Amino acid sequence: MTTIIDGNEVADQIQSEVSTCVDTLRDDGVTPGLATVLMSDDGASETYVSMKQRTCEELGIESFHHEIDPDEPAEVLFDRIDELNEDPAVHGILVQMPVPDHVEKRAVLERIDPVKDVDGFHPENVGKLVAGNARYKPCTPHGVQKMLAAYDIETEGRDAVVVGRSDIVGKPMANLFIQRDDGGNATTTVCHSRTDDLAAKTREADILVAAAGVPEMIDGEMVGEGATVVDVGINRVDADNEKGYELVGDVDFESAKEKASAITPVPGGVGPLTIAMLMYNTVKGASLQSGVPVDLP
């Protein structure tokens, strides 16, 4: 029987633990604060930001939202980031991607104070992650670790294959898998668009993480018997329904679940963990910046 991993259940548990830490901080006069910045008319980005704001409200985290016209020059965004860097009420800053073409993404990431970079993408935080001394683990890969742990899926000594090499998921996921730490100690392979005979690599995986952004590119023929399959992808494809589309992952769920011992669905798998871990990092940031200790697991 294949286990269908319930990301919502794991996220709820993490958010319960985060809420307890918020209470601890509030008892010492500290209210965790997360600032979101949106410089886009993209509907999906607006939805993601709204979800983050709603979760902040549920957990008692102060939410500061800033919208910037996407036609404004990059300096307007940079000036806003500078203001947030200096604001003691803000413990975490998240600039929702994508930003307009005239704004250089890397410059945005480098502008954020690394102590407030709760996404974990500033070069300083990336370096600390690679060195094995992470200040903030990027939200989605960290959420995958938490999910595997919640289902008692061991990583130590296992063969992990990550399909995708993005800065947001693929690279940090691989780094977390190889760390000498809980949720690590795996033998890790990173595959991508230039990988020769991808299926041969994925079939060797004890843990297969699909994060390439290609709808249903991994099917059952590419999954080894008894593997754990983690689908990070979320893709909108045309469908004959009221919405005119449906959401699918990077994995063909129906065929892959016939081979997998455990698998994440889309939606309801990895997605909820990303926001939960953002809240986790925001509370950690508030603790680091205020000096008030909290017991984050």
PDB file of C-alpha atoms in Angstrom:
ATOM      1  CA  MET A   1       0.000   0.000   0.000  1.00  0.00           C
ATOM      2  CA  THR A   2       1.468   3.348  -1.063  1.00  0.00           C
ATOM      3  CA  THR A   3       1.500   6.056   1.598  1.00  0.00           C
ATOM      4  CA  ILE A   4       0.070   9.370   0.371  1.00  0.00           C
ATOM      5  CA  ILE A   5       1.967  12.025   2.304  1.00  0.00           C
ATOM      6  CA  ASP A   6      -0.322  14.693   3.759  1.00  0.00           C
ATOM      7  CA  GLY A   7       1.541  18.000   3.611  1.00  0.00           C
ATOM      8  CA  ASN A   8      -1.320  19.877   5.242  1.00  0.00           C
ATOM      9  CA  GLU A   9      -1.131  17.699   8.341  1.00  0.00           C
ATOM     10  CA  VAL A  10       2.631  18.192   8.692  1.00  0.00           C
ATOM     11  CA  ALA A  11       2.299  21.939   8.078  1.00  0.00           C
ATOM     12  CA  ASP A  12      -0.385  22.218  10.759  1.00  0.00           C
ATOM     13  CA  GLN A  13       1.930  20.575  13.281  1.00  0.00           C
ATOM     14  CA  ILE A  14       4.802  22.916  12.413  1.00  0.00           C
ATOM     15  CA  GLN A  15       2.540  25.960  12.614  1.00  0.00           C
ATOM     16  CA  SER A  16       1.325  24.834  16.023  1.00  0.00           C
ATOM     17  CA  GLU A  17       4.939  24.740  17.213  1.00  0.00           C
ATOM     18  CA  VAL A  18       5.591  28.143  15.634  1.00  0.00           C
ATOM     19  CA  SER A  19       2.524  29.579  17.372  1.00  0.00           C
ATOM     20  CA  THR A  20       3.896  28.459  20.742  1.00  0.00           C
ATOM     21  CA  CYS A  21       7.157  30.262  19.964  1.00  0.00           C
ATOM     22  CA  VAL A  22       5.227  33.397  18.983  1.00  0.00           C
ATOM     23  CA  ASP A  23       3.615  33.341  22.438  1.00  0.00           C
ATOM     24  CA  THR A  24       7.050  33.014  24.057  1.00  0.00           C
ATOM     25  CA  LEU A  25       8.319  36.042  22.154  1.00  0.00           C
ATOM     26  CA  ARG A  26       5.202  38.080  22.939  1.00  0.00           C
ATOM     27  CA  ASP A  27       5.627  37.331  26.640  1.00  0.00           C
ATOM     28  CA  ASP A  28       8.982  39.124  26.339  1.00  0.00           C
ATOM     29  CA  GLY A  29       7.481  42.044  24.453  1.00  0.00           C
ATOM     30  CA  VAL A  30       8.528  40.919  20.957  1.00  0.00           C
ATOM     31  CA  THR A  31       6.002  40.566  18.134  1.00  0.00           C
ATOM     32  CA  PRO A  32       7.523  38.775  15.111  1.00  0.00           C
ATOM     33  CA  GLY A  33       7.088  40.817  11.945  1.00  0.00           C
ATOM     34  CA  LEU A  34       7.201  39.742   8.288  1.00  0.00           C
ATOM     35  CA  ALA A  35       7.296  42.262   5.449  1.00  0.00           C
ATOM     36  CA  THR A  36       6.202  41.161   1.982  1.00  0.00           C
ATOM     37  CA  VAL A  37       6.987  43.249  -1.081  1.00  0.00           C
ATOM     38  CA  LEU A  38       5.133  42.754  -4.358  1.00  0.00           C
ATOM     39  CA  MET A  39       6.354  44.456  -7.550  1.00  0.00           C
ATOM     40  CA  SER A  40       4.243  42.545 -10.034  1.00  0.00           C
ATOM     41  CA  ASP A  41       0.766  42.270 -11.553  1.00  0.00           C
ATOM     42  CA  ASP A  42       1.087  38.484 -11.672  1.00  0.00           C
ATOM     43  CA  GLY A  43      -2.077  36.886 -10.297  1.00  0.00           C
ATOM     44  CA  ALA A  44      -0.283  33.858  -8.878  1.00  0.00           C
ATOM     45  CA  SER A  45       2.156  36.114  -7.007  1.00  0.00           C
ATOM     46  CA  GLU A  46      -0.729  38.087  -5.529  1.00  0.00           C
ATOM     47  CA  THR A  47      -2.331  34.835  -4.378  1.00  0.00           C
ATOM     48  CA  TYR A  48       0.896  33.593  -2.760  1.00  0.00           C
ATOM     49  CA  VAL A  49       1.339  36.861  -0.882  1.00  0.00           C
ATOM     50  CA  SER A  50      -2.269  36.773   0.333  1.00  0.00           C
ATOM     51  CA  MET A  51      -1.760  33.237   1.654  1.00  0.00           C
ATOM     52  CA  LYS A  52       1.352  34.333   3.551  1.00  0.00           C
ATOM     53  CA  GLN A  53      -0.473  37.313   5.040  1.00  0.00           C
ATOM     54  CA  ARG A  54      -3.368  35.108   6.131  1.00  0.00           C
ATOM     55  CA  THR A  55      -1.050  32.601   7.802  1.00  0.00           C
ATOM     56  CA  CYS A  56       0.757  35.421   9.629  1.00  0.00           C
ATOM     57  CA  GLU A  57      -2.578  36.597  11.020  1.00  0.00           C
ATOM     58  CA  GLU A  58      -3.489  33.076  12.155  1.00  0.00           C
ATOM     59  CA  LEU A  59      -0.198  32.670  14.032  1.00  0.00           C
ATOM     60  CA  GLY A  60       0.011  36.122  15.592  1.00  0.00           C
ATOM     61  CA  ILE A  61       2.840  37.336  13.351  1.00  0.00           C
ATOM     62  CA  GLU A  62       2.640  40.994  12.310  1.00  0.00           C
ATOM     63  CA  SER A  63       2.312  41.324   8.537  1.00  0.00           C
ATOM     64  CA  PHE A  64       3.563  44.374   6.657  1.00  0.00           C
ATOM     65  CA  HIS A  65       2.661  44.368   2.969  1.00  0.00           C
ATOM     66  CA  HIS A  66       4.122  46.760   0.388  1.00  0.00           C
ATOM     67  CA  GLU A  67       3.083  46.998  -3.262  1.00  0.00           C
ATOM     68  CA  ILE A  68       5.239  48.771  -5.843  1.00  0.00           C
ATOM     69  CA  ASP A  69       4.109  49.549  -9.378  1.00  0.00           C
ATOM     70  CA  PRO A  70       6.067  47.214 -11.699  1.00  0.00           C
ATOM     71  CA  ASP A  71       6.772  50.162 -14.011  1.00  0.00           C
ATOM     72  CA  GLU A  72       8.696  52.013 -11.296  1.00  0.00           C
ATOM     73  CA  PRO A  73      12.515  52.037 -11.525  1.00  0.00           C
ATOM     74  CA  ALA A  74      14.510  49.476  -9.559  1.00  0.00           C
ATOM     75  CA  GLU A  75      15.663  52.175  -7.127  1.00  0.00           C
ATOM     76  CA  VAL A  76      12.134  52.457  -5.731  1.00  0.00           C
ATOM     77  CA  LEU A  77      12.243  48.791  -4.735  1.00  0.00           C
ATOM     78  CA  PHE A  78      15.768  49.087  -3.345  1.00  0.00           C
ATOM     79  CA  ASP A  79      14.819  52.124  -1.276  1.00  0.00           C
ATOM     80  CA  ARG A  80      11.867  50.228   0.192  1.00  0.00           C
ATOM     81  CA  ILE A  81      14.108  47.288   1.082  1.00  0.00           C
ATOM     82  CA  ASP A  82      16.540  49.688   2.777  1.00  0.00           C
ATOM     83  CA  GLU A  83      13.686  51.085   4.883  1.00  0.00           C
ATOM     84  CA  LEU A  84      12.602  47.594   5.917  1.00  0.00           C
ATOM     85  CA  ASN A  85      16.190  46.653   6.769  1.00  0.00           C
ATOM     86  CA  GLU A  86      16.238  49.526   9.254  1.00  0.00           C
ATOM     87  CA  ASP A  87      12.757  48.901  10.724  1.00  0.00           C
ATOM     88  CA  PRO A  88      13.094  47.116  14.107  1.00  0.00           C
ATOM     89  CA  ALA A  89       9.488  45.860  13.871  1.00  0.00           C
ATOM     90  CA  VAL A  90      10.380  43.852  10.757  1.00  0.00           C
ATOM     91  CA  HIS A  91      12.250  40.607  11.421  1.00  0.00           C
ATOM     92  CA  GLY A  92      11.813  39.032   8.007  1.00  0.00           C
ATOM     93  CA  ILE A  93      11.703  40.451   4.470  1.00  0.00           C
ATOM     94  CA  LEU A  94      10.330  38.595   1.471  1.00  0.00           C
ATOM     95  CA  VAL A  95      10.344  40.122  -2.007  1.00  0.00           C
ATOM     96  CA  GLN A  96       7.883  38.047  -4.032  1.00  0.00           C
ATOM     97  CA  MET A  97       9.377  36.766  -7.260  1.00  0.00           C
ATOM     98  CA  PRO A  98       9.292  37.318 -10.147  1.00  0.00           C
ATOM     99  CA  VAL A  99      10.275  40.972 -10.257  1.00  0.00           C
ATOM    100  CA  PRO A 100      10.062  42.988 -13.522  1.00  0.00           C
ATOM    101  CA  ASP A 101      12.723  42.419 -16.172  1.00  0.00           C
ATOM    102  CA  HIS A 102      14.360  45.791 -15.520  1.00  0.00           C
ATOM    103  CA  VAL A 103      15.066  44.770 -11.901  1.00  0.00           C
ATOM    104  CA  GLU A 104      18.042  42.472 -11.451  1.00  0.00           C
ATOM    105  CA  LYS A 105      16.955  39.567  -9.244  1.00  0.00           C
ATOM    106  CA  ARG A 106      20.380  38.942  -7.739  1.00  0.00           C
ATOM    107  CA  ALA A 107      20.698  42.600  -6.748  1.00  0.00           C
ATOM    108  CA  VAL A 108      17.348  42.331  -4.933  1.00  0.00           C
ATOM    109  CA  LEU A 109      18.492  39.298  -2.950  1.00  0.00           C
ATOM    110  CA  GLU A 110      21.780  40.963  -2.041  1.00  0.00           C
ATOM    111  CA  ARG A 111      20.024  44.147  -0.882  1.00  0.00           C
ATOM    112  CA  ILE A 112      18.122  42.399   1.914  1.00  0.00           C
ATOM    113  CA  ASP A 113      19.858  42.323   5.300  1.00  0.00           C
ATOM    114  CA  PRO A 114      20.988  38.676   5.598  1.00  0.00           C
ATOM    115  CA  VAL A 115      19.635  38.495   9.157  1.00  0.00           C
ATOM    116  CA  LYS A 116      16.196  39.422   7.782  1.00  0.00           C
ATOM    117  CA  ASP A 117      16.492  37.204   4.703  1.00  0.00           C
ATOM    118  CA  VAL A 118      13.984  34.573   5.859  1.00  0.00           C
ATOM    119  CA  ASP A 119      13.943  33.001   2.384  1.00  0.00           C
ATOM    120  CA  GLY A 120      17.607  32.098   2.887  1.00  0.00           C
ATOM    121  CA  PHE A 121      18.729  33.296  -0.556  1.00  0.00           C
ATOM    122  CA  HIS A 122      21.223  36.051   0.319  1.00  0.00           C
ATOM    123  CA  PRO A 123      24.765  34.941  -0.663  1.00  0.00           C
ATOM    124  CA  GLU A 124      25.835  35.045   2.987  1.00  0.00           C
ATOM    125  CA  ASN A 125      23.023  32.690   3.975  1.00  0.00           C
ATOM    126  CA  VAL A 126      23.691  30.400   1.021  1.00  0.00           C
ATOM    127  CA  GLY A 127      27.332  30.214   2.118  1.00  0.00           C
ATOM    128  CA  LYS A 128      26.363  29.372   5.687  1.00  0.00           C
ATOM    129  CA  LEU A 129      24.047  26.644   4.411  1.00  0.00           C
ATOM    130  CA  VAL A 130      26.774  25.061   2.269  1.00  0.00           C
ATOM    131  CA  ALA A 131      29.239  25.306   5.165  1.00  0.00           C
ATOM    132  CA  GLY A 132      26.835  23.348   7.376  1.00  0.00           C
ATOM    133  CA  ASN A 133      25.992  26.272   9.661  1.00  0.00           C
ATOM    134  CA  ALA A 134      22.703  27.489   8.209  1.00  0.00           C
ATOM    135  CA  ARG A 135      21.111  30.615   9.651  1.00  0.00           C
ATOM    136  CA  TYR A 136      17.928  29.991   7.650  1.00  0.00           C
ATOM    137  CA  LYS A 137      17.264  26.904   5.577  1.00  0.00           C
ATOM    138  CA  PRO A 138      15.322  27.771   2.390  1.00  0.00           C
ATOM    139  CA  CYS A 139      11.654  27.147   3.037  1.00  0.00           C
ATOM    140  CA  THR A 140      10.698  24.506   0.477  1.00  0.00           C
ATOM    141  CA  PRO A 141      13.732  22.214   0.903  1.00  0.00           C
ATOM    142  CA  HIS A 142      13.516  22.535   4.685  1.00  0.00           C
ATOM    143  CA  GLY A 143       9.826  21.692   4.450  1.00  0.00           C
ATOM    144  CA  VAL A 144      10.695  18.539   2.500  1.00  0.00           C
ATOM    145  CA  GLN A 145      13.097  17.543   5.276  1.00  0.00           C
ATOM    146  CA  LYS A 146      10.414  18.106   7.913  1.00  0.00           C
ATOM    147  CA  MET A 147       7.898  16.103   5.907  1.00  0.00           C
ATOM    148  CA  LEU A 148      10.227  13.134   5.470  1.00  0.00           C
ATOM    149  CA  ALA A 149      11.011  13.178   9.190  1.00  0.00           C
ATOM    150  CA  ALA A 150       7.312  13.305  10.096  1.00  0.00           C
ATOM    151  CA  TYR A 151       6.760  10.106   8.103  1.00  0.00           C
ATOM    152  CA  ASP A 152       9.889   8.418   9.501  1.00  0.00           C
ATOM    153  CA  ILE A 153      11.513   8.272   6.068  1.00  0.00           C
ATOM    154  CA  GLU A 154      15.239   7.874   6.667  1.00  0.00           C
ATOM    155  CA  THR A 155      17.733   9.795   4.544  1.00  0.00           C
ATOM    156  CA  GLU A 156      20.982   8.565   6.059  1.00  0.00           C
ATOM    157  CA  GLY A 157      22.748   6.159   3.728  1.00  0.00           C
ATOM    158  CA  ARG A 158      20.032   6.419   1.099  1.00  0.00           C
ATOM    159  CA  ASP A 159      20.405   7.409  -2.545  1.00  0.00           C
ATOM    160  CA  ALA A 160      18.656  10.733  -3.109  1.00  0.00           C
ATOM    161  CA  VAL A 161      18.093  12.095  -6.606  1.00  0.00           C
ATOM    162  CA  VAL A 162      17.037  15.718  -7.102  1.00  0.00           C
ATOM    163  CA  VAL A 163      15.680  16.611 -10.551  1.00  0.00           C
ATOM    164  CA  GLY A 164      16.184  20.345 -11.005  1.00  0.00           C
ATOM    165  CA  ARG A 165      19.012  22.714 -10.081  1.00  0.00           C
ATOM    166  CA  SER A 166      17.237  25.953  -9.211  1.00  0.00           C
ATOM    167  CA  ASP A 167      18.591  28.245  -6.511  1.00  0.00           C
ATOM    168  CA  ILE A 168      15.212  28.015  -4.752  1.00  0.00           C
ATOM    169  CA  VAL A 169      14.807  24.241  -4.506  1.00  0.00           C
ATOM    170  CA  GLY A 170      17.250  22.011  -6.380  1.00  0.00           C
ATOM    171  CA  LYS A 171      20.591  23.313  -5.140  1.00  0.00           C
ATOM    172  CA  PRO A 172      19.623  23.846  -1.473  1.00  0.00           C
ATOM    173  CA  MET A 173      17.766  20.512  -1.405  1.00  0.00           C
ATOM    174  CA  ALA A 174      20.917  18.721  -2.529  1.00  0.00           C
ATOM    175  CA  ASN A 175      22.978  20.611   0.029  1.00  0.00           C
ATOM    176  CA  LEU A 176      20.623  19.652   2.849  1.00  0.00           C
ATOM    177  CA  PHE A 177      20.666  15.999   1.812  1.00  0.00           C
ATOM    178  CA  ILE A 178      24.475  15.805   1.980  1.00  0.00           C
ATOM    179  CA  GLN A 179      24.901  17.609   5.302  1.00  0.00           C
ATOM    180  CA  ARG A 180      26.143  15.698   8.344  1.00  0.00           C
ATOM    181  CA  ASP A 181      22.898  16.354  10.166  1.00  0.00           C
ATOM    182  CA  ASP A 182      19.396  15.051  10.734  1.00  0.00           C
ATOM    183  CA  GLY A 183      17.643  14.803   7.392  1.00  0.00           C
ATOM    184  CA  GLY A 184      20.997  14.520   5.635  1.00  0.00           C
ATOM    185  CA  ASN A 185      23.808  12.001   5.194  1.00  0.00           C
ATOM    186  CA  ALA A 186      22.355  10.863   1.869  1.00  0.00           C
ATOM    187  CA  THR A 187      24.320  10.061  -1.274  1.00  0.00           C
ATOM    188  CA  THR A 188      22.955  12.737  -3.568  1.00  0.00           C
ATOM    189  CA  THR A 189      22.707  13.141  -7.342  1.00  0.00           C
ATOM    190  CA  VAL A 190      21.464  16.336  -9.007  1.00  0.00           C
ATOM    191  CA  CYS A 191      19.895  15.920 -12.449  1.00  0.00           C
ATOM    192  CA  HIS A 192      18.886  18.659 -14.889  1.00  0.00           C
ATOM    193  CA  SER A 193      18.114  19.467 -18.516  1.00  0.00           C
ATOM    194  CA  ARG A 194      21.569  18.332 -19.652  1.00  0.00           C
ATOM    195  CA  THR A 195      21.473  15.001 -17.801  1.00  0.00           C
ATOM    196  CA  ASP A 196      21.994  12.016 -20.097  1.00  0.00           C
ATOM    197  CA  ASP A 197      19.483   9.163 -19.650  1.00  0.00           C
ATOM    198  CA  LEU A 198      17.521  10.801 -16.851  1.00  0.00           C
ATOM    199  CA  ALA A 199      15.331   7.751 -16.296  1.00  0.00           C
ATOM    200  CA  ALA A 200      18.346   5.588 -15.489  1.00  0.00           C
ATOM    201  CA  LYS A 201      19.321   8.035 -12.736  1.00  0.00           C
ATOM    202  CA  THR A 202      15.831   8.447 -11.264  1.00  0.00           C
ATOM    203  CA  ARG A 203      15.207   4.707 -11.103  1.00  0.00           C
ATOM    204  CA  GLU A 204      18.209   4.384  -8.764  1.00  0.00           C
ATOM    205  CA  ALA A 205      16.713   6.783  -6.204  1.00  0.00           C
ATOM    206  CA  ASP A 206      15.523   5.717  -2.783  1.00  0.00           C
ATOM    207  CA  ILE A 207      14.264   9.296  -2.442  1.00  0.00           C
ATOM    208  CA  LEU A 208      13.311  11.119  -5.639  1.00  0.00           C
ATOM    209  CA  VAL A 209      12.643  14.866  -5.506  1.00  0.00           C
ATOM    210  CA  ALA A 210      11.111  16.344  -8.664  1.00  0.00           C
ATOM    211  CA  ALA A 211      11.660  20.092  -8.899  1.00  0.00           C
ATOM    212  CA  ALA A 212      12.149  20.900 -12.578  1.00  0.00           C
ATOM    213  CA  GLY A 213       8.959  22.843 -13.309  1.00  0.00           C
ATOM    214  CA  VAL A 214       7.895  20.547 -16.157  1.00  0.00           C
ATOM    215  CA  PRO A 215       4.372  19.110 -15.891  1.00  0.00           C
ATOM    216  CA  GLU A 216       4.317  15.366 -15.202  1.00  0.00           C
ATOM    217  CA  MET A 217       7.789  14.758 -16.595  1.00  0.00           C
ATOM    218  CA  ILE A 218       8.421  11.903 -14.134  1.00  0.00           C
ATOM    219  CA  ASP A 219       6.226   8.873 -14.766  1.00  0.00           C
ATOM    220  CA  GLY A 220       6.040   5.441 -13.218  1.00  0.00           C
ATOM    221  CA  GLU A 221       8.653   4.016 -15.608  1.00  0.00           C
ATOM    222  CA  MET A 222      11.181   6.462 -14.115  1.00  0.00           C
ATOM    223  CA  VAL A 223      10.529   5.474 -10.492  1.00  0.00           C
ATOM    224  CA  GLY A 224      12.277   2.626  -8.718  1.00  0.00           C
ATOM    225  CA  GLU A 225      10.201   0.076  -6.831  1.00  0.00           C
ATOM    226  CA  GLY A 226       9.595   1.251  -3.260  1.00  0.00           C
ATOM    227  CA  ALA A 227      11.036   4.747  -3.711  1.00  0.00           C
ATOM    228  CA  THR A 228       9.795   7.814  -1.861  1.00  0.00           C
ATOM    229  CA  VAL A 229       8.653  10.399  -4.428  1.00  0.00           C
ATOM    230  CA  VAL A 230       8.509  14.075  -3.456  1.00  0.00           C
ATOM    231  CA  ASP A 231       6.836  16.299  -6.048  1.00  0.00           C
ATOM    232  CA  VAL A 232       7.785  19.957  -5.597  1.00  0.00           C
ATOM    233  CA  GLY A 233       6.326  21.046  -8.936  1.00  0.00           C
ATOM    234  CA  ILE A 234       3.084  22.956  -9.268  1.00  0.00           C
ATOM    235  CA  ASN A 235       2.054  23.628 -12.850  1.00  0.00           C
ATOM    236  CA  ARG A 236      -1.132  25.039 -14.329  1.00  0.00           C
ATOM    237  CA  VAL A 237      -2.303  23.065 -17.380  1.00  0.00           C
ATOM    238  CA  ASP A 238      -5.393  23.426 -19.554  1.00  0.00           C
ATOM    239  CA  ALA A 239      -8.367  21.334 -18.486  1.00  0.00           C
ATOM    240  CA  ASP A 240     -11.997  20.873 -19.494  1.00  0.00           C
ATOM    241  CA  ASN A 241     -13.498  22.190 -16.269  1.00  0.00           C
ATOM    242  CA  GLU A 242     -15.087  25.351 -14.903  1.00  0.00           C
ATOM    243  CA  LYS A 243     -11.711  27.010 -14.228  1.00  0.00           C
ATOM    244  CA  GLY A 244     -10.270  25.971 -17.569  1.00  0.00           C
ATOM    245  CA  TYR A 245      -7.161  24.593 -15.895  1.00  0.00           C
ATOM    246  CA  GLU A 246      -5.925  22.181 -13.263  1.00  0.00           C
ATOM    247  CA  LEU A 247      -2.827  22.006 -11.101  1.00  0.00           C
ATOM    248  CA  VAL A 248      -0.409  19.147 -11.641  1.00  0.00           C
ATOM    249  CA  GLY A 249       3.056  18.417 -10.365  1.00  0.00           C
ATOM    250  CA  ASP A 250       6.277  17.395 -12.064  1.00  0.00           C
ATOM    251  CA  VAL A 251       5.278  13.768 -11.424  1.00  0.00           C
ATOM    252  CA  ASP A 252       2.564  11.754 -13.156  1.00  0.00           C
ATOM    253  CA  PHE A 253       0.920  10.861  -9.861  1.00  0.00           C
ATOM    254  CA  GLU A 254      -1.231   7.916 -10.962  1.00  0.00           C
ATOM    255  CA  SER A 255       1.567   5.941 -12.608  1.00  0.00           C
ATOM    256  CA  ALA A 256       4.237   6.866 -10.051  1.00  0.00           C
ATOM    257  CA  LYS A 257       2.161   5.839  -7.043  1.00  0.00           C
ATOM    258  CA  GLU A 258       2.036   2.271  -8.411  1.00  0.00           C
ATOM    259  CA  LYS A 259       5.800   2.027  -7.844  1.00  0.00           C
ATOM    260  CA  ALA A 260       6.376   4.336  -4.881  1.00  0.00           C
ATOM    261  CA  SER A 261       6.226   3.376  -1.224  1.00  0.00           C
ATOM    262  CA  ALA A 262       5.329   6.986  -0.377  1.00  0.00           C
ATOM    263  CA  ILE A 263       4.427   9.936  -2.580  1.00  0.00           C
ATOM    264  CA  THR A 264       3.300  13.554  -2.235  1.00  0.00           C
ATOM    265  CA  PRO A 265       0.184  14.746  -4.086  1.00  0.00           C
ATOM    266  CA  VAL A 266      -0.251  18.063  -5.892  1.00  0.00           C
ATOM    267  CA  PRO A 267      -1.856  20.055  -4.422  1.00  0.00           C
ATOM    268  CA  GLY A 268      -1.682  19.194  -0.725  1.00  0.00           C
ATOM    269  CA  GLY A 269       1.852  17.862  -0.590  1.00  0.00           C
ATOM    270  CA  VAL A 270       4.925  20.085  -0.432  1.00  0.00           C
ATOM    271  CA  GLY A 271       3.079  23.380  -0.988  1.00  0.00           C
ATOM    272  CA  PRO A 272       1.702  23.878   2.541  1.00  0.00           C
ATOM    273  CA  LEU A 273       5.158  23.225   3.998  1.00  0.00           C
ATOM    274  CA  THR A 274       6.703  26.174   2.136  1.00  0.00           C
ATOM    275  CA  ILE A 275       4.530  28.722   3.942  1.00  0.00           C
ATOM    276  CA  ALA A 276       4.873  26.893   7.271  1.00  0.00           C
ATOM    277  CA  MET A 277       8.659  27.070   7.037  1.00  0.00           C
ATOM    278  CA  LEU A 278       8.516  30.761   6.104  1.00  0.00           C
ATOM    279  CA  MET A 279       6.685  31.358   9.383  1.00  0.00           C
ATOM    280  CA  TYR A 280       9.281  29.183  11.127  1.00  0.00           C
ATOM    281  CA  ASN A 281      12.116  31.296   9.712  1.00  0.00           C
ATOM    282  CA  THR A 282      10.367  34.552  10.601  1.00  0.00           C
ATOM    283  CA  VAL A 283      10.034  33.486  14.235  1.00  0.00           C
ATOM    284  CA  LYS A 284      13.654  32.341  14.217  1.00  0.00           C
ATOM    285  CA  GLY A 285      14.614  35.758  12.857  1.00  0.00           C
ATOM    286  CA  ALA A 286      12.685  37.504  15.619  1.00  0.00           C
ATOM    287  CA  SER A 287      14.494  35.376  18.184  1.00  0.00           C
ATOM    288  CA  LEU A 288      17.934  36.066  16.679  1.00  0.00           C
ATOM    289  CA  GLN A 289      17.342  39.806  16.414  1.00  0.00           C
ATOM    290  CA  SER A 290      15.756  40.253  19.839  1.00  0.00           C
ATOM    291  CA  GLY A 291      17.925  37.840  21.809  1.00  0.00           C
ATOM    292  CA  VAL A 292      14.817  36.104  23.179  1.00  0.00           C
ATOM    293  CA  PRO A 293      15.344  32.339  22.917  1.00  0.00           C
ATOM    294  CA  VAL A 294      12.612  30.089  21.530  1.00  0.00           C
ATOM    295  CA  ASP A 295      12.362  26.318  21.287  1.00  0.00           C
ATOM    296  CA  LEU A 296      12.041  25.742  17.533  1.00  0.00           C
ATOM    297  CA  PRO A 297      12.337  22.027  16.681  1.00  0.00           C
TER     298      PRO A 297
END
